[in-house]
Amino acid sequence: MDTDILKKYTQLKKHYPIKKITEYFNILQRTGITNMYGGAPFLYMGKKMINHEYTYKHIPDEEAFEELLDHADEIRQSIIYGAYKQVHAQEDILGDDQHIRSVERKIQKDAQDLLRVWMHFKGKVINEWEEKPGLWGSIKRGANNDDIKNYLFRRVPLDVFKTIVNDNIKFAIKEYDPYYSQYDFHNGFVNIILEDLINYDYLGEIVDDFDMSLKEKTYNDLHQFLYDMLFEIGEKAYIEAVRQYEEEYGDLDYEN
């Protein structure tokens, strides 16, 4: 996993509507009007400029192009506003001209980073889950709920999932409490993984738009799926947590 990408994604998400931008890039790709390596400027060109630029050019998918134009101004405003807020917070004492130039540079840089994030994750979801050998090919042990499996695999790139799991293995081992049973340890381990997946917005659909409460059934199904899926990994992490604890504090007294 390119951890820089995940960090960049987390940072950009604070300032920009990532879901809308992702959908916008998907529409742009469908239009066929540009190689996506040159897609960043479309985030801040706006409807009028895009339409003018392609008035006399061949547009492979006219319907997608019209959809692109429908969203272009909204995306442009969100990019400008996100960049302005960041620059203003850091450079509020600058003169107007310098401030404007800083915002323009920030717009261009963040647009390129947003494209980089989109390109990194685009198309990396299902195939990687199915093809990776070794440990990550065996973690599906006992996890046989196809609907939940497909729900997860379509939304979370494997390399992102691996990073979240590995980070939380370290956290769970570090925070081990001798009063935890193996069940408590593994259940807590799964809880924090699921929370991270939700916080990174990969599973945003299970959050109700009205009251922001988790839809209980989907959440519980995902939790059970991950519990089964990661059982062997959690078991090894528990053994390692006990080993490290006993190494530092002495053997545990299981009779008390």
PDB file of C-alpha atoms in Angstrom:
ATOM      1  CA  MET A   1       0.000   0.000   0.000  1.00  0.00           C
ATOM      2  CA  ASP A   2       1.200   3.473  -0.825  1.00  0.00           C
ATOM      3  CA  THR A   3       0.671   4.982   2.619  1.00  0.00           C
ATOM      4  CA  ASP A   4       1.315   8.440   1.179  1.00  0.00           C
ATOM      5  CA  ILE A   5      -1.826   8.046  -0.930  1.00  0.00           C
ATOM      6  CA  LEU A   6      -3.920   7.070   2.077  1.00  0.00           C
ATOM      7  CA  LYS A   7      -2.582  10.024   4.061  1.00  0.00           C
ATOM      8  CA  LYS A   8      -3.187  12.326   1.112  1.00  0.00           C
ATOM      9  CA  TYR A   9      -6.720  11.016   0.744  1.00  0.00           C
ATOM     10  CA  THR A  10      -7.412  11.608   4.444  1.00  0.00           C
ATOM     11  CA  GLN A  11      -6.079  15.163   4.228  1.00  0.00           C
ATOM     12  CA  LEU A  12      -7.945  16.070   1.032  1.00  0.00           C
ATOM     13  CA  LYS A  13     -11.171  14.671   2.447  1.00  0.00           C
ATOM     14  CA  LYS A  14     -11.122  17.378   5.117  1.00  0.00           C
ATOM     15  CA  HIS A  15     -11.417  20.120   2.496  1.00  0.00           C
ATOM     16  CA  TYR A  16     -13.111  18.669  -0.572  1.00  0.00           C
ATOM     17  CA  PRO A  17     -16.240  16.563  -1.366  1.00  0.00           C
ATOM     18  CA  ILE A  18     -14.306  13.447  -2.331  1.00  0.00           C
ATOM     19  CA  LYS A  19     -17.346  11.401  -3.349  1.00  0.00           C
ATOM     20  CA  LYS A  20     -18.605  14.061  -5.745  1.00  0.00           C
ATOM     21  CA  ILE A  21     -15.136  14.583  -7.189  1.00  0.00           C
ATOM     22  CA  THR A  22     -14.703  10.830  -7.680  1.00  0.00           C
ATOM     23  CA  GLU A  23     -18.028  10.661  -9.512  1.00  0.00           C
ATOM     24  CA  TYR A  24     -17.004  13.690 -11.591  1.00  0.00           C
ATOM     25  CA  PHE A  25     -13.748  12.018 -12.654  1.00  0.00           C
ATOM     26  CA  ASN A  26     -15.731   8.889 -13.549  1.00  0.00           C
ATOM     27  CA  ILE A  27     -18.002  10.984 -15.776  1.00  0.00           C
ATOM     28  CA  LEU A  28     -15.003  12.716 -17.342  1.00  0.00           C
ATOM     29  CA  GLN A  29     -13.480   9.349 -18.160  1.00  0.00           C
ATOM     30  CA  ARG A  30     -16.712   8.237 -19.817  1.00  0.00           C
ATOM     31  CA  THR A  31     -16.780  11.307 -22.061  1.00  0.00           C
ATOM     32  CA  GLY A  32     -13.586  10.178 -23.776  1.00  0.00           C
ATOM     33  CA  ILE A  33     -12.520  13.787 -24.379  1.00  0.00           C
ATOM     34  CA  THR A  34      -9.167  13.571 -22.593  1.00  0.00           C
ATOM     35  CA  ASN A  35      -6.516  11.191 -21.381  1.00  0.00           C
ATOM     36  CA  MET A  36      -7.150  11.040 -17.633  1.00  0.00           C
ATOM     37  CA  TYR A  37      -3.538  11.944 -16.888  1.00  0.00           C
ATOM     38  CA  GLY A  38      -4.600  15.411 -18.019  1.00  0.00           C
ATOM     39  CA  GLY A  39      -7.843  15.395 -16.052  1.00  0.00           C
ATOM     40  CA  ALA A  40      -6.910  17.657 -13.117  1.00  0.00           C
ATOM     41  CA  PRO A  41      -7.743  21.039 -14.784  1.00  0.00           C
ATOM     42  CA  PHE A  42     -11.314  19.893 -15.393  1.00  0.00           C
ATOM     43  CA  LEU A  43     -11.890  20.268 -11.655  1.00  0.00           C
ATOM     44  CA  TYR A  44     -11.494  24.037 -11.857  1.00  0.00           C
ATOM     45  CA  MET A  45     -12.301  24.929 -15.487  1.00  0.00           C
ATOM     46  CA  GLY A  46     -16.038  25.267 -14.965  1.00  0.00           C
ATOM     47  CA  LYS A  47     -18.910  24.718 -17.401  1.00  0.00           C
ATOM     48  CA  LYS A  48     -18.349  27.730 -19.655  1.00  0.00           C
ATOM     49  CA  MET A  49     -14.656  27.055 -20.275  1.00  0.00           C
ATOM     50  CA  ILE A  50     -15.116  23.328 -20.842  1.00  0.00           C
ATOM     51  CA  ASN A  51     -17.994  23.910 -23.248  1.00  0.00           C
ATOM     52  CA  HIS A  52     -16.015  26.546 -25.165  1.00  0.00           C
ATOM     53  CA  GLU A  53     -12.943  24.316 -25.341  1.00  0.00           C
ATOM     54  CA  TYR A  54     -14.877  21.431 -26.906  1.00  0.00           C
ATOM     55  CA  THR A  55     -17.361  23.306 -29.097  1.00  0.00           C
ATOM     56  CA  TYR A  56     -15.703  22.166 -32.328  1.00  0.00           C
ATOM     57  CA  LYS A  57     -14.028  18.990 -31.091  1.00  0.00           C
ATOM     58  CA  HIS A  58     -15.205  15.403 -31.338  1.00  0.00           C
ATOM     59  CA  ILE A  59     -16.941  14.205 -28.175  1.00  0.00           C
ATOM     60  CA  PRO A  60     -17.152  10.387 -28.045  1.00  0.00           C
ATOM     61  CA  ASP A  61     -19.952  10.297 -25.467  1.00  0.00           C
ATOM     62  CA  GLU A  62     -22.271  13.301 -25.781  1.00  0.00           C
ATOM     63  CA  GLU A  63     -24.535  12.201 -22.939  1.00  0.00           C
ATOM     64  CA  ALA A  64     -21.625  11.905 -20.508  1.00  0.00           C
ATOM     65  CA  PHE A  65     -20.324  15.285 -21.703  1.00  0.00           C
ATOM     66  CA  GLU A  66     -23.650  16.943 -20.893  1.00  0.00           C
ATOM     67  CA  GLU A  67     -23.566  15.326 -17.463  1.00  0.00           C
ATOM     68  CA  LEU A  68     -20.032  16.644 -16.989  1.00  0.00           C
ATOM     69  CA  LEU A  69     -21.169  20.171 -17.811  1.00  0.00           C
ATOM     70  CA  ASP A  70     -24.066  19.848 -15.365  1.00  0.00           C
ATOM     71  CA  HIS A  71     -21.614  19.261 -12.498  1.00  0.00           C
ATOM     72  CA  ALA A  72     -18.662  21.375 -13.652  1.00  0.00           C
ATOM     73  CA  ASP A  73     -19.545  24.638 -11.874  1.00  0.00           C
ATOM     74  CA  GLU A  74     -20.387  22.941  -8.587  1.00  0.00           C
ATOM     75  CA  ILE A  75     -17.075  21.065  -8.618  1.00  0.00           C
ATOM     76  CA  ARG A  76     -15.190  24.228  -9.570  1.00  0.00           C
ATOM     77  CA  GLN A  77     -16.706  26.138  -6.645  1.00  0.00           C
ATOM     78  CA  SER A  78     -15.868  23.370  -4.192  1.00  0.00           C
ATOM     79  CA  ILE A  79     -12.243  23.286  -5.386  1.00  0.00           C
ATOM     80  CA  ILE A  80     -11.854  27.059  -5.143  1.00  0.00           C
ATOM     81  CA  TYR A  81     -13.494  27.201  -1.732  1.00  0.00           C
ATOM     82  CA  GLY A  82     -11.442  24.297  -0.345  1.00  0.00           C
ATOM     83  CA  ALA A  83      -8.174  25.807  -1.547  1.00  0.00           C
ATOM     84  CA  TYR A  84      -9.108  29.301  -0.339  1.00  0.00           C
ATOM     85  CA  LYS A  85      -9.915  28.093   3.181  1.00  0.00           C
ATOM     86  CA  GLN A  86      -6.545  26.364   3.492  1.00  0.00           C
ATOM     87  CA  VAL A  87      -4.528  29.300   2.176  1.00  0.00           C
ATOM     88  CA  HIS A  88      -6.506  31.863   4.164  1.00  0.00           C
ATOM     89  CA  ALA A  89      -5.885  29.951   7.390  1.00  0.00           C
ATOM     90  CA  GLN A  90      -2.138  29.987   6.776  1.00  0.00           C
ATOM     91  CA  GLU A  91      -1.549  33.301   4.991  1.00  0.00           C
ATOM     92  CA  ASP A  92      -4.156  35.784   6.197  1.00  0.00           C
ATOM     93  CA  ILE A  93      -1.550  38.553   6.492  1.00  0.00           C
ATOM     94  CA  LEU A  94      -0.503  38.451   2.831  1.00  0.00           C
ATOM     95  CA  GLY A  95      -1.401  41.136   0.331  1.00  0.00           C
ATOM     96  CA  ASP A  96      -4.276  40.542  -2.062  1.00  0.00           C
ATOM     97  CA  ASP A  97      -2.156  39.745  -5.123  1.00  0.00           C
ATOM     98  CA  GLN A  98       0.080  37.311  -3.315  1.00  0.00           C
ATOM     99  CA  HIS A  99      -2.926  35.727  -1.635  1.00  0.00           C
ATOM    100  CA  ILE A 100      -4.650  35.162  -4.981  1.00  0.00           C
ATOM    101  CA  ARG A 101      -1.513  33.586  -6.456  1.00  0.00           C
ATOM    102  CA  SER A 102      -1.242  31.290  -3.439  1.00  0.00           C
ATOM    103  CA  VAL A 103      -4.852  30.180  -3.885  1.00  0.00           C
ATOM    104  CA  GLU A 104      -4.273  29.517  -7.590  1.00  0.00           C
ATOM    105  CA  ARG A 105      -1.212  27.399  -6.825  1.00  0.00           C
ATOM    106  CA  LYS A 106      -3.128  25.511  -4.147  1.00  0.00           C
ATOM    107  CA  ILE A 107      -6.010  24.833  -6.539  1.00  0.00           C
ATOM    108  CA  GLN A 108      -3.658  23.384  -9.141  1.00  0.00           C
ATOM    109  CA  LYS A 109      -1.695  21.290  -6.640  1.00  0.00           C
ATOM    110  CA  ASP A 110      -4.742  19.856  -4.879  1.00  0.00           C
ATOM    111  CA  ALA A 111      -6.494  19.148  -8.187  1.00  0.00           C
ATOM    112  CA  GLN A 112      -3.483  17.110  -9.243  1.00  0.00           C
ATOM    113  CA  ASP A 113      -3.438  15.293  -5.888  1.00  0.00           C
ATOM    114  CA  LEU A 114      -7.163  14.551  -6.165  1.00  0.00           C
ATOM    115  CA  LEU A 115      -6.576  13.062  -9.602  1.00  0.00           C
ATOM    116  CA  ARG A 116      -3.656  11.034  -8.253  1.00  0.00           C
ATOM    117  CA  VAL A 117      -5.836   9.599  -5.483  1.00  0.00           C
ATOM    118  CA  TRP A 118      -8.622   8.785  -7.964  1.00  0.00           C
ATOM    119  CA  MET A 119      -6.239   7.074 -10.367  1.00  0.00           C
ATOM    120  CA  HIS A 120      -4.632   5.078  -7.564  1.00  0.00           C
ATOM    121  CA  PHE A 121      -7.894   3.603  -6.342  1.00  0.00           C
ATOM    122  CA  LYS A 122      -9.690   3.332  -9.680  1.00  0.00           C
ATOM    123  CA  GLY A 123     -10.251  -0.293 -10.611  1.00  0.00           C
ATOM    124  CA  LYS A 124      -8.189  -1.682  -7.729  1.00  0.00           C
ATOM    125  CA  VAL A 125     -10.993  -3.176  -5.695  1.00  0.00           C
ATOM    126  CA  ILE A 126     -12.435  -6.580  -6.618  1.00  0.00           C
ATOM    127  CA  ASN A 127      -9.560  -7.980  -8.699  1.00  0.00           C
ATOM    128  CA  GLU A 128      -6.988  -7.528  -5.946  1.00  0.00           C
ATOM    129  CA  TRP A 129      -9.178  -9.244  -3.365  1.00  0.00           C
ATOM    130  CA  GLU A 130      -9.602 -12.241  -5.638  1.00  0.00           C
ATOM    131  CA  GLU A 131      -6.028 -12.518  -6.913  1.00  0.00           C
ATOM    132  CA  LYS A 132      -3.716 -11.834  -3.975  1.00  0.00           C
ATOM    133  CA  PRO A 133      -1.974 -15.044  -2.829  1.00  0.00           C
ATOM    134  CA  GLY A 134      -0.701 -16.110   0.568  1.00  0.00           C
ATOM    135  CA  LEU A 135      -2.011 -14.728   3.828  1.00  0.00           C
ATOM    136  CA  TRP A 136      -4.328 -12.200   2.216  1.00  0.00           C
ATOM    137  CA  GLY A 137      -5.756 -14.889   0.006  1.00  0.00           C
ATOM    138  CA  SER A 138      -6.717 -16.984   3.026  1.00  0.00           C
ATOM    139  CA  ILE A 139      -8.321 -14.375   5.252  1.00  0.00           C
ATOM    140  CA  LYS A 140     -11.739 -15.186   3.820  1.00  0.00           C
ATOM    141  CA  ARG A 141     -11.873 -18.316   6.020  1.00  0.00           C
ATOM    142  CA  GLY A 142     -15.374 -18.780   7.400  1.00  0.00           C
ATOM    143  CA  ALA A 143     -16.658 -15.581   5.800  1.00  0.00           C
ATOM    144  CA  ASN A 144     -19.326 -16.850   3.430  1.00  0.00           C
ATOM    145  CA  ASN A 145     -21.963 -14.122   3.334  1.00  0.00           C
ATOM    146  CA  ASP A 146     -21.767 -13.285  -0.367  1.00  0.00           C
ATOM    147  CA  ASP A 147     -23.850 -10.101  -0.187  1.00  0.00           C
ATOM    148  CA  ILE A 148     -21.705  -8.603   2.558  1.00  0.00           C
ATOM    149  CA  LYS A 149     -18.510  -9.858   0.911  1.00  0.00           C
ATOM    150  CA  ASN A 150     -19.427  -8.147  -2.353  1.00  0.00           C
ATOM    151  CA  TYR A 151     -20.506  -5.007  -0.495  1.00  0.00           C
ATOM    152  CA  LEU A 152     -17.087  -4.786   1.159  1.00  0.00           C
ATOM    153  CA  PHE A 153     -14.945  -5.874  -1.777  1.00  0.00           C
ATOM    154  CA  ARG A 154     -16.543  -3.398  -4.186  1.00  0.00           C
ATOM    155  CA  ARG A 155     -15.878  -0.459  -1.888  1.00  0.00           C
ATOM    156  CA  VAL A 156     -12.529  -1.049  -0.198  1.00  0.00           C
ATOM    157  CA  PRO A 157      -9.281  -1.503  -2.148  1.00  0.00           C
ATOM    158  CA  LEU A 158      -7.329  -4.433  -0.737  1.00  0.00           C
ATOM    159  CA  ASP A 159      -4.212  -2.370  -0.107  1.00  0.00           C
ATOM    160  CA  VAL A 160      -6.245   0.099   1.963  1.00  0.00           C
ATOM    161  CA  PHE A 161      -7.798  -2.761   3.918  1.00  0.00           C
ATOM    162  CA  LYS A 162      -4.380  -4.314   4.562  1.00  0.00           C
ATOM    163  CA  THR A 163      -3.018  -1.021   5.875  1.00  0.00           C
ATOM    164  CA  ILE A 164      -5.989  -0.521   8.207  1.00  0.00           C
ATOM    165  CA  VAL A 165      -5.752  -4.099   9.499  1.00  0.00           C
ATOM    166  CA  ASN A 166      -1.989  -3.937  10.030  1.00  0.00           C
ATOM    167  CA  ASP A 167      -2.176  -0.582  11.803  1.00  0.00           C
ATOM    168  CA  ASN A 168      -4.891  -1.883  14.103  1.00  0.00           C
ATOM    169  CA  ILE A 169      -3.025  -5.102  14.824  1.00  0.00           C
ATOM    170  CA  LYS A 170      -0.222  -2.965  16.219  1.00  0.00           C
ATOM    171  CA  PHE A 171      -2.701  -0.811  18.143  1.00  0.00           C
ATOM    172  CA  ALA A 172      -4.571  -3.798  19.596  1.00  0.00           C
ATOM    173  CA  ILE A 173      -1.347  -5.469  20.722  1.00  0.00           C
ATOM    174  CA  LYS A 174      -0.102  -2.239  22.277  1.00  0.00           C
ATOM    175  CA  GLU A 175      -3.395  -1.619  24.119  1.00  0.00           C
ATOM    176  CA  TYR A 176      -3.787  -5.212  25.334  1.00  0.00           C
ATOM    177  CA  ASP A 177      -5.370  -5.575  28.766  1.00  0.00           C
ATOM    178  CA  PRO A 178      -4.749  -8.810  30.722  1.00  0.00           C
ATOM    179  CA  TYR A 179      -8.413  -8.899  31.690  1.00  0.00           C
ATOM    180  CA  TYR A 180      -9.404  -9.298  28.027  1.00  0.00           C
ATOM    181  CA  SER A 181     -10.542 -12.715  26.912  1.00  0.00           C
ATOM    182  CA  GLN A 182      -9.570 -13.781  23.429  1.00  0.00           C
ATOM    183  CA  TYR A 183     -13.157 -13.040  22.381  1.00  0.00           C
ATOM    184  CA  ASP A 184     -12.993  -9.518  23.875  1.00  0.00           C
ATOM    185  CA  PHE A 185      -9.670  -8.879  22.167  1.00  0.00           C
ATOM    186  CA  HIS A 186     -10.841 -10.024  18.742  1.00  0.00           C
ATOM    187  CA  ASN A 187     -14.208  -8.308  19.030  1.00  0.00           C
ATOM    188  CA  GLY A 188     -12.507  -5.011  19.908  1.00  0.00           C
ATOM    189  CA  PHE A 189     -10.000  -5.520  17.091  1.00  0.00           C
ATOM    190  CA  VAL A 190     -12.854  -5.891  14.584  1.00  0.00           C
ATOM    191  CA  ASN A 191     -14.668  -2.868  16.055  1.00  0.00           C
ATOM    192  CA  ILE A 192     -11.779  -0.487  15.441  1.00  0.00           C
ATOM    193  CA  ILE A 193     -11.214  -1.813  11.904  1.00  0.00           C
ATOM    194  CA  LEU A 194     -14.882  -1.253  11.056  1.00  0.00           C
ATOM    195  CA  GLU A 195     -14.773   2.224  12.601  1.00  0.00           C
ATOM    196  CA  ASP A 196     -11.750   3.123  10.458  1.00  0.00           C
ATOM    197  CA  LEU A 197     -13.455   1.883   7.300  1.00  0.00           C
ATOM    198  CA  ILE A 198     -16.461   4.058   8.110  1.00  0.00           C
ATOM    199  CA  ASN A 199     -14.342   7.068   9.081  1.00  0.00           C
ATOM    200  CA  TYR A 200     -12.373   6.827   5.820  1.00  0.00           C
ATOM    201  CA  ASP A 201     -15.784   6.988   4.105  1.00  0.00           C
ATOM    202  CA  TYR A 202     -15.412   3.698   2.243  1.00  0.00           C
ATOM    203  CA  LEU A 203     -18.585   2.382   3.863  1.00  0.00           C
ATOM    204  CA  GLY A 204     -20.440   5.669   3.959  1.00  0.00           C
ATOM    205  CA  GLU A 205     -23.571   4.089   2.533  1.00  0.00           C
ATOM    206  CA  ILE A 206     -24.310   2.344   5.831  1.00  0.00           C
ATOM    207  CA  VAL A 207     -24.695   5.708   7.545  1.00  0.00           C
ATOM    208  CA  ASP A 208     -28.246   7.029   7.487  1.00  0.00           C
ATOM    209  CA  ASP A 209     -28.409  10.493   5.913  1.00  0.00           C
ATOM    210  CA  PHE A 210     -31.208  11.620   8.197  1.00  0.00           C
ATOM    211  CA  ASP A 211     -29.857  10.981  11.682  1.00  0.00           C
ATOM    212  CA  MET A 212     -26.313   9.728  10.941  1.00  0.00           C
ATOM    213  CA  SER A 213     -26.963   6.578  12.959  1.00  0.00           C
ATOM    214  CA  LEU A 214     -25.586   3.327  11.585  1.00  0.00           C
ATOM    215  CA  LYS A 215     -28.068   1.035   9.944  1.00  0.00           C
ATOM    216  CA  GLU A 216     -28.009  -1.705  12.493  1.00  0.00           C
ATOM    217  CA  LYS A 217     -28.464  -4.794  10.367  1.00  0.00           C
ATOM    218  CA  THR A 218     -25.835  -3.906   7.759  1.00  0.00           C
ATOM    219  CA  TYR A 219     -23.398  -2.873  10.471  1.00  0.00           C
ATOM    220  CA  ASN A 220     -23.926  -6.111  12.397  1.00  0.00           C
ATOM    221  CA  ASP A 221     -23.577  -8.208   9.241  1.00  0.00           C
ATOM    222  CA  LEU A 222     -20.327  -6.460   8.355  1.00  0.00           C
ATOM    223  CA  HIS A 223     -19.039  -6.914  11.882  1.00  0.00           C
ATOM    224  CA  GLN A 224     -19.786 -10.644  11.843  1.00  0.00           C
ATOM    225  CA  PHE A 225     -18.243 -11.001   8.385  1.00  0.00           C
ATOM    226  CA  LEU A 226     -15.026  -9.266   9.475  1.00  0.00           C
ATOM    227  CA  TYR A 227     -14.988 -11.240  12.729  1.00  0.00           C
ATOM    228  CA  ASP A 228     -14.990 -14.511  10.782  1.00  0.00           C
ATOM    229  CA  MET A 229     -12.744 -13.222   8.034  1.00  0.00           C
ATOM    230  CA  LEU A 230     -10.009 -12.044  10.386  1.00  0.00           C
ATOM    231  CA  PHE A 231     -10.301 -14.791  12.993  1.00  0.00           C
ATOM    232  CA  GLU A 232      -6.900 -16.362  12.352  1.00  0.00           C
ATOM    233  CA  ILE A 233      -5.169 -12.989  12.180  1.00  0.00           C
ATOM    234  CA  GLY A 234      -6.860 -11.884  15.396  1.00  0.00           C
ATOM    235  CA  GLU A 235      -5.872 -15.132  17.094  1.00  0.00           C
ATOM    236  CA  LYS A 236      -2.214 -14.605  16.193  1.00  0.00           C
ATOM    237  CA  ALA A 237      -2.391 -10.969  17.332  1.00  0.00           C
ATOM    238  CA  TYR A 238      -3.875 -12.056  20.691  1.00  0.00           C
ATOM    239  CA  ILE A 239      -1.084 -14.597  21.240  1.00  0.00           C
ATOM    240  CA  GLU A 240       1.501 -11.932  20.397  1.00  0.00           C
ATOM    241  CA  ALA A 241      -0.178  -9.412  22.718  1.00  0.00           C
ATOM    242  CA  VAL A 242      -0.045 -11.909  25.615  1.00  0.00           C
ATOM    243  CA  ARG A 243       3.568 -12.766  24.823  1.00  0.00           C
ATOM    244  CA  GLN A 244       4.647  -9.111  24.833  1.00  0.00           C
ATOM    245  CA  TYR A 245       2.710  -8.391  28.019  1.00  0.00           C
ATOM    246  CA  GLU A 246       4.250 -11.347  29.863  1.00  0.00           C
ATOM    247  CA  GLU A 247       7.695 -10.419  28.583  1.00  0.00           C
ATOM    248  CA  GLU A 248       7.323  -6.964  30.128  1.00  0.00           C
ATOM    249  CA  TYR A 249       5.261  -7.668  33.264  1.00  0.00           C
ATOM    250  CA  GLY A 250       5.716 -11.363  33.982  1.00  0.00           C
ATOM    251  CA  ASP A 251       3.486 -14.371  33.466  1.00  0.00           C
ATOM    252  CA  LEU A 252      -0.256 -13.864  33.742  1.00  0.00           C
ATOM    253  CA  ASP A 253      -2.027 -15.554  36.631  1.00  0.00           C
ATOM    254  CA  TYR A 254      -4.988 -17.212  34.936  1.00  0.00           C
ATOM    255  CA  GLU A 255      -6.416 -18.554  38.190  1.00  0.00           C
ATOM    256  CA  ASN A 256      -7.348 -15.087  39.483  1.00  0.00           C
TER     257      ASN A 256
END
